[in-house]
Short mmCIF file of C-alpha atoms in Angstrom, two decimals:
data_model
loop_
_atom_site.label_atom_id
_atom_site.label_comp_id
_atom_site.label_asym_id
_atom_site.label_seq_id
_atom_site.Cartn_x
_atom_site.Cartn_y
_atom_site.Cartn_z
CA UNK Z 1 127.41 157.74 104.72
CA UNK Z 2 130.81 156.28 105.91
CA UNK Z 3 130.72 152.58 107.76
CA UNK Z 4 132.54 151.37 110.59
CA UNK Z 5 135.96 152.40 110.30
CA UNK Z 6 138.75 151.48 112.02
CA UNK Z 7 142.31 152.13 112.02
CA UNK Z 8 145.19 150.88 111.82
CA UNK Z 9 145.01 148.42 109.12
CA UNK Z 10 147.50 146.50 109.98
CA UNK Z 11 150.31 146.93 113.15
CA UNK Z 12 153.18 144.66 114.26
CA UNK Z 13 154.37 145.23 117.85
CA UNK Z 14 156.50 143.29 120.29
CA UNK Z 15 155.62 141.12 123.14
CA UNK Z 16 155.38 143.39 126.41
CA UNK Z 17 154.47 146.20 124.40
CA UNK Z 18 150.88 147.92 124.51
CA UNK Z 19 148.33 148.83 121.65
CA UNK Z 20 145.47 151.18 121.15
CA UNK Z 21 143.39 150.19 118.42
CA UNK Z 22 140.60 152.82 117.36
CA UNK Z 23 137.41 152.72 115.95
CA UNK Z 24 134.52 154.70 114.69
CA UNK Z 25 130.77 153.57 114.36
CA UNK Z 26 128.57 154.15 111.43
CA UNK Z 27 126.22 157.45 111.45
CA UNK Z 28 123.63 156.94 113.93
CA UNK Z 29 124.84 154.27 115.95
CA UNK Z 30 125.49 154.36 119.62
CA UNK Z 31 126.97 150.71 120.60
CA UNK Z 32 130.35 149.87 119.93
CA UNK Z 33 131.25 145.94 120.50
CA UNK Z 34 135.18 144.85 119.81
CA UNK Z 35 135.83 141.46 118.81
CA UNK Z 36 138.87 139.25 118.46
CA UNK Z 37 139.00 137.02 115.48
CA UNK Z 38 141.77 134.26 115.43
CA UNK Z 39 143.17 132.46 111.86
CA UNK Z 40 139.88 130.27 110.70
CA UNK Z 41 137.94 131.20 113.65
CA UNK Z 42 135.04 132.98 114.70
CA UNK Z 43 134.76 136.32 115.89
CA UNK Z 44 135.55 136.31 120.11
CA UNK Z 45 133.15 138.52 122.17
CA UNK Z 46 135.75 141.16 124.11
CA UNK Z 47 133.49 143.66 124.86
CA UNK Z 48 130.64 146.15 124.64
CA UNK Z 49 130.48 149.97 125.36
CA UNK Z 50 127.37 152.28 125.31
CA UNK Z 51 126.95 155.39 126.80
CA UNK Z 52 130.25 155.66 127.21
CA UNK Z 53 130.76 152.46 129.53
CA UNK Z 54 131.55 148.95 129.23
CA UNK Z 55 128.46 146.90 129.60
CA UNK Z 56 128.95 143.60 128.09
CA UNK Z 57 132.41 141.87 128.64
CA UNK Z 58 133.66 138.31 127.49
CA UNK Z 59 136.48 135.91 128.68
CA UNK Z 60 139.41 138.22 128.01
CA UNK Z 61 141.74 139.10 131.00
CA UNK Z 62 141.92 142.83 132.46
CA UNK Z 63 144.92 143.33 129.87
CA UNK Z 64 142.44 144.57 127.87
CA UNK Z 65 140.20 147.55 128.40
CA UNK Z 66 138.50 149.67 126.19
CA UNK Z 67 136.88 152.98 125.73
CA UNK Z 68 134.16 154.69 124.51
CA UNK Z 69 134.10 158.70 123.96
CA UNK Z 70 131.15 160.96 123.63
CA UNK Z 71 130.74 160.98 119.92
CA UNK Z 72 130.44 157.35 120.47
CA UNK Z 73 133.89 156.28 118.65
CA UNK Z 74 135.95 153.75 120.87
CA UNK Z 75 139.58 152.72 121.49
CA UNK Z 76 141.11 148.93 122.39
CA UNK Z 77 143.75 148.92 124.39
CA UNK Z 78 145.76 145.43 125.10
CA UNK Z 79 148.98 145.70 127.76
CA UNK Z 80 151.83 143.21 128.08
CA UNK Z 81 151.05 141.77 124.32
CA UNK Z 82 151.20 138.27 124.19
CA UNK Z 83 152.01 136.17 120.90
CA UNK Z 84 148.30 134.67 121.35
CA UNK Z 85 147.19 138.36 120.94
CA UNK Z 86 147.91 138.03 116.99
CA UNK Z 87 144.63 138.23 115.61
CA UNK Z 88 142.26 140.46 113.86
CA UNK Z 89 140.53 142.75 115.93
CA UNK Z 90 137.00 143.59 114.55
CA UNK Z 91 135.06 146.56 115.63
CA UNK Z 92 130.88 146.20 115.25
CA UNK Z 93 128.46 149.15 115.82
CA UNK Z 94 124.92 148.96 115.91
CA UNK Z 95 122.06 150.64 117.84
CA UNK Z 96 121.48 149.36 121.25
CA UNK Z 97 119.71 147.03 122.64
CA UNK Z 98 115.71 147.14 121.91
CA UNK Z 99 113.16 145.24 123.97
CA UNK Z 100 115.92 142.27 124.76
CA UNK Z 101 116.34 141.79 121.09
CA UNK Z 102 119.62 143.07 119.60
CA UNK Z 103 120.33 144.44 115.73
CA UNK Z 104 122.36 143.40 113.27
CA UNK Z 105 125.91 144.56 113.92
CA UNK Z 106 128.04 146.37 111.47
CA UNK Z 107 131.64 145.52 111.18
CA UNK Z 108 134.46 147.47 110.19
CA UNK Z 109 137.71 145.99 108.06
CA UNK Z 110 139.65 144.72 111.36
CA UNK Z 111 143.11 146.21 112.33
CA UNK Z 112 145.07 143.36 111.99
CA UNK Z 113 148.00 142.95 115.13
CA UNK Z 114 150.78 140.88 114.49
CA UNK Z 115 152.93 140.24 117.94
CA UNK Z 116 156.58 138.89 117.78
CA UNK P 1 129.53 129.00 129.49
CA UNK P 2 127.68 129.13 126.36
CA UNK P 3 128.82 127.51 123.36
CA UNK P 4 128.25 127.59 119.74
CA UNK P 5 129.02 125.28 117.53
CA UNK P 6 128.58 124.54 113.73
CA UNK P 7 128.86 121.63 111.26
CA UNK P 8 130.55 121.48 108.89
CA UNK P 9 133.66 123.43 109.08
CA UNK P 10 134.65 122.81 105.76
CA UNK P 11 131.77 122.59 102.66
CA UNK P 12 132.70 122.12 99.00
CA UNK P 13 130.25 122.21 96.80
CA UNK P 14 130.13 121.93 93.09
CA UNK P 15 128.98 124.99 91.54
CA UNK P 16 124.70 124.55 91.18
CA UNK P 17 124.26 122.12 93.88
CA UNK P 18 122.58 122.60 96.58
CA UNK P 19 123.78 122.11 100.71
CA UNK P 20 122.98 122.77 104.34
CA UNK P 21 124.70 124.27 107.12
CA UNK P 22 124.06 123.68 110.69
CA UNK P 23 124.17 125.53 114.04
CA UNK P 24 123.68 123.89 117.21
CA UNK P 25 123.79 125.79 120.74
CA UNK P 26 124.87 124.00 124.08
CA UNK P 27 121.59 126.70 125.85
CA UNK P 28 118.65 127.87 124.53
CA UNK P 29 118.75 130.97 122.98
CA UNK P 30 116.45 134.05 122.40
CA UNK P 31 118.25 135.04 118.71
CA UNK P 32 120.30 134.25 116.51
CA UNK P 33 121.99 136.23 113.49
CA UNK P 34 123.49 134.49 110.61
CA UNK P 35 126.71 136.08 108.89
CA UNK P 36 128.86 136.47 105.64
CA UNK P 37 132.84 137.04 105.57
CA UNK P 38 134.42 136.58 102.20
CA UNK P 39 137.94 135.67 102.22
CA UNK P 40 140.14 138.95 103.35
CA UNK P 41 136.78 140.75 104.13
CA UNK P 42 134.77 140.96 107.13
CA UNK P 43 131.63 139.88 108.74
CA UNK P 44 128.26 141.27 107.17
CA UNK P 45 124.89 140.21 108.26
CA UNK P 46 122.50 138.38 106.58
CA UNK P 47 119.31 137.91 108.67
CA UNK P 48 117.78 137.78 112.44
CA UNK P 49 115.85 134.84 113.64
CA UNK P 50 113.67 135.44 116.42
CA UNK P 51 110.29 132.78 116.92
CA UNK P 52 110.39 129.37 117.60
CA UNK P 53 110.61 127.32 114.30
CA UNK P 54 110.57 130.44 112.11
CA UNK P 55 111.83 130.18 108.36
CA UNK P 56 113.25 133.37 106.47
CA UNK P 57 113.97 133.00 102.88
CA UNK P 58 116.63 135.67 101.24
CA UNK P 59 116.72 134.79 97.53
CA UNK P 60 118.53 131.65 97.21
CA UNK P 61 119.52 131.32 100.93
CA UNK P 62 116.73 129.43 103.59
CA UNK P 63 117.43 130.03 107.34
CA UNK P 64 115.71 128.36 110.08
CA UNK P 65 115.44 128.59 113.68
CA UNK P 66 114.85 125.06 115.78
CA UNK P 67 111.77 124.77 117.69
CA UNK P 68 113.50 124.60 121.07
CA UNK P 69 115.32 127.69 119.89
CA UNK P 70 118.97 125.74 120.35
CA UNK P 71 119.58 125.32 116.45
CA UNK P 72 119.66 126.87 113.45
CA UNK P 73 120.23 125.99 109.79
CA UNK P 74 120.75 127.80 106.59
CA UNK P 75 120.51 126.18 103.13
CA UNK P 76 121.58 127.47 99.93
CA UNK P 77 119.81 126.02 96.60
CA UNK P 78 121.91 126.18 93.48
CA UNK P 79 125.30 127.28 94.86
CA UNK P 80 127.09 129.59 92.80
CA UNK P 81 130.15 131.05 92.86
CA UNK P 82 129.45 134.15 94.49
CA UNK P 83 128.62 132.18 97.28
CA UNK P 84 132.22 131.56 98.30
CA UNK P 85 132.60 132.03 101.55
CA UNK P 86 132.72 131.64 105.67
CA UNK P 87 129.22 131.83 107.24
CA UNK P 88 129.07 132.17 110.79
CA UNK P 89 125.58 132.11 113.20
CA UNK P 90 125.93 133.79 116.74
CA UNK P 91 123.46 133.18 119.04
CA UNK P 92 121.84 135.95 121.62
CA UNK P 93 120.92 135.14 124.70
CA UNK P 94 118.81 137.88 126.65
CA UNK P 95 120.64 137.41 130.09
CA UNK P 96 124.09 137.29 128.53
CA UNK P 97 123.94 139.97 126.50
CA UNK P 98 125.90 139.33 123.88
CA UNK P 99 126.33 137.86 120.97
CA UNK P 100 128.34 134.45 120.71
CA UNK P 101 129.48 133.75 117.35
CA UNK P 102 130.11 129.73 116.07
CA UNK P 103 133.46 128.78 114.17
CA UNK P 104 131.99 129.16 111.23
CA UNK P 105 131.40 126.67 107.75
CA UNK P 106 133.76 127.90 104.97
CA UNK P 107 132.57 126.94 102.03
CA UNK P 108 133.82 126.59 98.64
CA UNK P 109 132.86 125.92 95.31
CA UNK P 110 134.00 124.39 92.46
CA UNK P 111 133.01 125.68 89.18
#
């Protein structure tokens, strides 16, 4: 039974440029939440897609928007990259929320985006 | 907003000692998770805290959740290498929605 997964590994793009970062949840789980994770940091909330719509989001401008298809896998997308946009981005499944109390999330390896 | 924050950020610990970890949230809270990244690796959860005052022991590792559900601790008895590490606690709150993580104590030890 695969994990998370989430690709690429690692990118390097150019400031102005746009990204699509993809992800894919472990078997059986419907919520996808993407997080940003700066050097020695925690992970950053971004935001949080079930049935296929965005129903959590954190303090991250509309430069970033996400996606969730119906198989449940989900895409990041960030436009007009900033050098503050290095980071890792870290994907989390898990089933959804259950009587107000939330499971443990899953995390994939991170794609790791390098702007410059 | 809400705000997590933990003490210390940095922990070194000589290898069979024992040391605490703490988690303090600016609002009360309705969970809170605890989490493992090893260095290069990811996030991995450890354990859910849910009641008032509740204690969960995993082995070596103690968590506790604060009676006024605003703090949480974890304590690991006879550190040992395998317990290198960053471990974060995110706290839940039911009409946010989401999970807010801390910054995390890194902790390493020295054999």
């Amino acid at each position: 039974d695969a994990g998370v997964t989430q690709s690429p590994t690692h990118l390097i793009k150019t400031r102005g440029q746009q990204v699509t970062l993809r992800c894919s949840p472990k078997s059986g789980h419907d919520t996808v939440s993407w997080y940003q994770q700066a050097l020695g940091q925690g992970p950053q909330f971004i935001f949080q897609y079930y049935e296929e719509e965005e129903r959590q989001r954190g303090n991250f401008p509309d430069r970033f928007s996400g996606h969730q298809f119906p198989n449940y896998s989900s895409e990041l997308n960030v436009n007009a990259l900033l050098l503050g946009d290095s980071a890792l981005y870290l994907c989390a499944s898990s089933l959804r929320l259950t009587s107000g109390r939330p499971h443990e999330q899953y995390f994939g390896p991170g794609t790791r985006l390098t702007v410059t | 907003g809400q705000q997590v924050m933990q003490i210390p950020q940095y922990q070194h610990v000589q290898e069979g000692e024992d040391f605490t970890t703490y988690c303090n949230s600016s609002t009360t809270l309705s969970n809170i998770q605890w989490y493992k990244q090893r260095p290069g690796g990811h996030p991995v959860f450890l354990i859910q805290l849910v009641k008032s005052g509740e204690v969960k022991k995993q082995k070596r590792l103690t968590f506790q959740f604060g009676e006024a559900k605003k703090n949480s601790s974890l304590h690991i008895t006879a550190t040992q290498t395998t317990d290198v590490g960053t471990y974060f606690c995110a706290g839940f709150k039911a009409a946010g929605n989401k999970l807010t993580f801390g910054g995390g104590t890194r902790v390493l030890v020295k054999p």
